[in-house]
Amino acid sequence: MHAVYNFVSGPLVWVSFILFFGGSIYRIVSMAQMAKKTDPVVYHFWSLKYAMRSISHWIIPFASENMRKHPAMTIVTFAFHICLFIAPLFLFAHIILFKASWNISWIYLPDTVADVMTWIVIGACIFFLVRRLTQPEVKYVTSFSDYVILAIVAAPFITGFWTYHQWVGFRIMGIAHILSGEIMLAAIPFTRLSHMLFFPFTRGYTGSEFGGVKHARDW
Amino acid sequence: MAESVSEGQSLIADEGLDKGLDRLTPDKIEKTINSILKNETGARLKTYVSTCIHCGLCSEACHVYLSNHDPACTPVGKIKLTIWEILKKKGKVDAPFIRRAAEIAYTECNLCRRCAMYCPFGIDIAYMISIVRRICHRLGVTPHYLQDTAQSHSATFNQMWVKDDEWIDTLQWQEEDAQDEIADLRIPIDKEGADIFYSVIAPEPKFRAQLIYQAAVIFHVAGLNWTMPATPGWDNSDMCMFSGDNEMMGRLKKSHFETAMRLKAKKIVMGECGHAFRSVYDMGNRWLGYSEPPIPIVHSIQLFSELLRDGRIKIAKKYDKTVTLHDPCNTVRGAGLHEMIRMVAHETCEKVVEMHPNREHNYCCNAGGGVINCGPPFKNKRVENNSIKADQLKDAKNRGAETVIAPCHNCHGGLEDIIHTYNLDMELKFLGDIIYECMEKPEE
Amino acid sequence: MRSIPMKQRSLKISLIITLIVTLMAAYTVHSQEDVKTVEDDAFSERMRPIVPFLHDEHNENALIEECGVCHHVYDDNGQISEDETSEDNQCSECHLPEKSKNKTELIKYYHNRCKNCHQQRNAGPVMCAECHVKK
């Protein structure tokens, strides 16, 4: 158990960080370079002003027409994404690990708050799953990989929740938690989870075209 | 429920598509697709495909899906059946697949870009459908009627096989007719140095010649210095843009721009057409390397609103039937002219009621993007696949609207079929129709 | 609503008081053998359950004879002093001299002391819940 723990909490952390940060930089830089060659139009019509105008309408809940059309989805997806970032980044237990390893620390959440946020993430994942299984238009475009991606995201939260509450088998779950967190990080740049990286660019470019060229709103 | 091509073969026979298939070989398909993917696409396509999280939220955008509730007709559903499969199989798709992809791309998507405003990532799905059309064009699998207009463009530089003398003859015929109403009216042909080079789409001289008459009256009364060319380049339409024939799209635009430049016109004013406007400020100009048209281009909607604003056209008696407004995708979502349409409508009509949703969010007519140009084989599907528009029109009618103003030729065609099929009994007008009818004209 | 009879209530209160007094006594009067948990006054509020730690048993199992391994004192050169130890001090006296300071600083020293040693020796608890056991 020590060897496994040492491995997943040591070298594998580095591997996942390198894959996440390196991979993210690689994806963005290679996209930017490729665009220069194949889609220079993106650079030409890119407008920071209109990109920000569009992005802001899509990162504020209910600021776009489609969000108002799907209130449940909007609430769930915002709660999900907020908790997905805030809970792990400001979790006391994670900060203690950063402090012990790299001597850095920052503000943290009370554990009960983090607990609720974890519930929200897991609940949202269930919502997304049910949506995929029941909504015909979503089901139609759902492939196996979509379930895998959902599982990749849900796993660190389920295992983390389990471990925190010290339910039976928490040691295995703790290892699974670390491992699944690493898998999620590493998967972000190389799966459709990369929507996290590309959102500002795709939305921003469409915003630029709509705002700068077509004089229309895109929200 | 209208037939979609999601499962198996479509029941709709089309000579262009079906004969096109006979010429395909697996090798040709693979080579053609990969050559396009390699040489004509790149970062944008790749990013769009890898960013789409398959959430299905774009469904809300598409009038086809909202009309038939077929999950294959959501924007992302159409991408699944075309682009995803092409990329997954690296171009190794079979002829029936191409048949299906062509029918989806040409007849179930209007490239109206509403989905780009409903996708949380702003993924330009219309752009991806255009790639599918490009592939189909290069494979020679294009709907027969659409291809016919593209052939006409190639042969005559206009969409409707209008002969050069027929064009001039039509202008003179309209001038003579208009002179019965206003004796000193002229349609100045090939005049150098005019302020306005007026261009129209070929269906105007072909079967809506009264629109040229009306425009001439409006321009004459407003005292504009204008002209129309005697040579090819007069047609601003561009079905090649929609068939996937980018090379020809560029040549058409070049001829249009250069004809205006040859006449040393200060600007081009375009008739009430949407796709033609898209072709000059968005697609064709870019193909030619211009980020904006090389000569200022103004849409009739804008010209009319300016003429009314400046008092160069005065309204004698407002149009007394209640009107509602249809926002064409290419001039509204594509060019932001929606408030100008409203300004003109309010200046000229007693009562205007809005359709909902409106402005950038308005539902497409399902005729644009070359869909109506795919002709009779697909007409029933086109009309059935836009029952949401019929509902929208009916709602406006229930609130008193008797007349629909649609400042776009394609929209006119599409709405006409919808109004007829769904027994809506509403009248269709261009802005020019209303202005011509209501404006102050010189007394004889 | 049913109220608790007076007699029963006073019995309860006295029981609670007895319990608190006993606990406080156990807390203050302790010798080395009685060390059963890891504690430090600097931790005013606790984020995790207190860590059970049987001092003598742990050191027997771990074959630790030198007190200075844990109860170390640093000399002026920053080296662990060989002939000085700090059993009478709380860790926080040196490791968190300003009480207001971020408590993660002190937690770091505790964790590194226990966990790093366990990891090196492949023995003893290393995961959060293995030490901070919920009751």
PDB file of C-alpha atoms in Angstrom, chain B residues 45 48-49 79 82-84 123-133:
ATOM      1  CA  LEU B  45     -12.587  22.582 -37.974  1.00  0.00           C
ATOM      2  CA  TYR B  48     -14.790  22.987 -33.339  1.00  0.00           C
ATOM      3  CA  VAL B  49     -14.921  19.208 -33.446  1.00  0.00           C
ATOM      4  CA  ILE B  79     -22.727  17.213 -37.919  1.00  0.00           C
ATOM      5  CA  THR B  82     -21.601  14.151 -41.831  1.00  0.00           C
ATOM      6  CA  ILE B  83     -18.395  15.642 -40.434  1.00  0.00           C
ATOM      7  CA  TRP B  84     -17.879  13.311 -37.464  1.00  0.00           C
ATOM      8  CA  ILE B 123     -19.230  26.686 -32.685  1.00  0.00           C
ATOM      9  CA  ASP B 124     -19.938  27.716 -36.263  1.00  0.00           C
ATOM     10  CA  ILE B 125     -21.929  24.713 -37.405  1.00  0.00           C
ATOM     11  CA  ALA B 126     -22.867  26.375 -40.681  1.00  0.00           C
ATOM     12  CA  TYR B 127     -19.163  26.554 -41.473  1.00  0.00           C
ATOM     13  CA  MET B 128     -18.874  22.805 -41.018  1.00  0.00           C
ATOM     14  CA  ILE B 129     -21.927  22.163 -43.190  1.00  0.00           C
ATOM     15  CA  SER B 130     -20.292  24.373 -45.824  1.00  0.00           C
ATOM     16  CA  ILE B 131     -17.315  22.020 -45.750  1.00  0.00           C
ATOM     17  CA  VAL B 132     -19.667  19.106 -46.404  1.00  0.00           C
ATOM     18  CA  ARG B 133     -21.139  21.026 -49.348  1.00  0.00           C
TER      19      ARG B 133
END
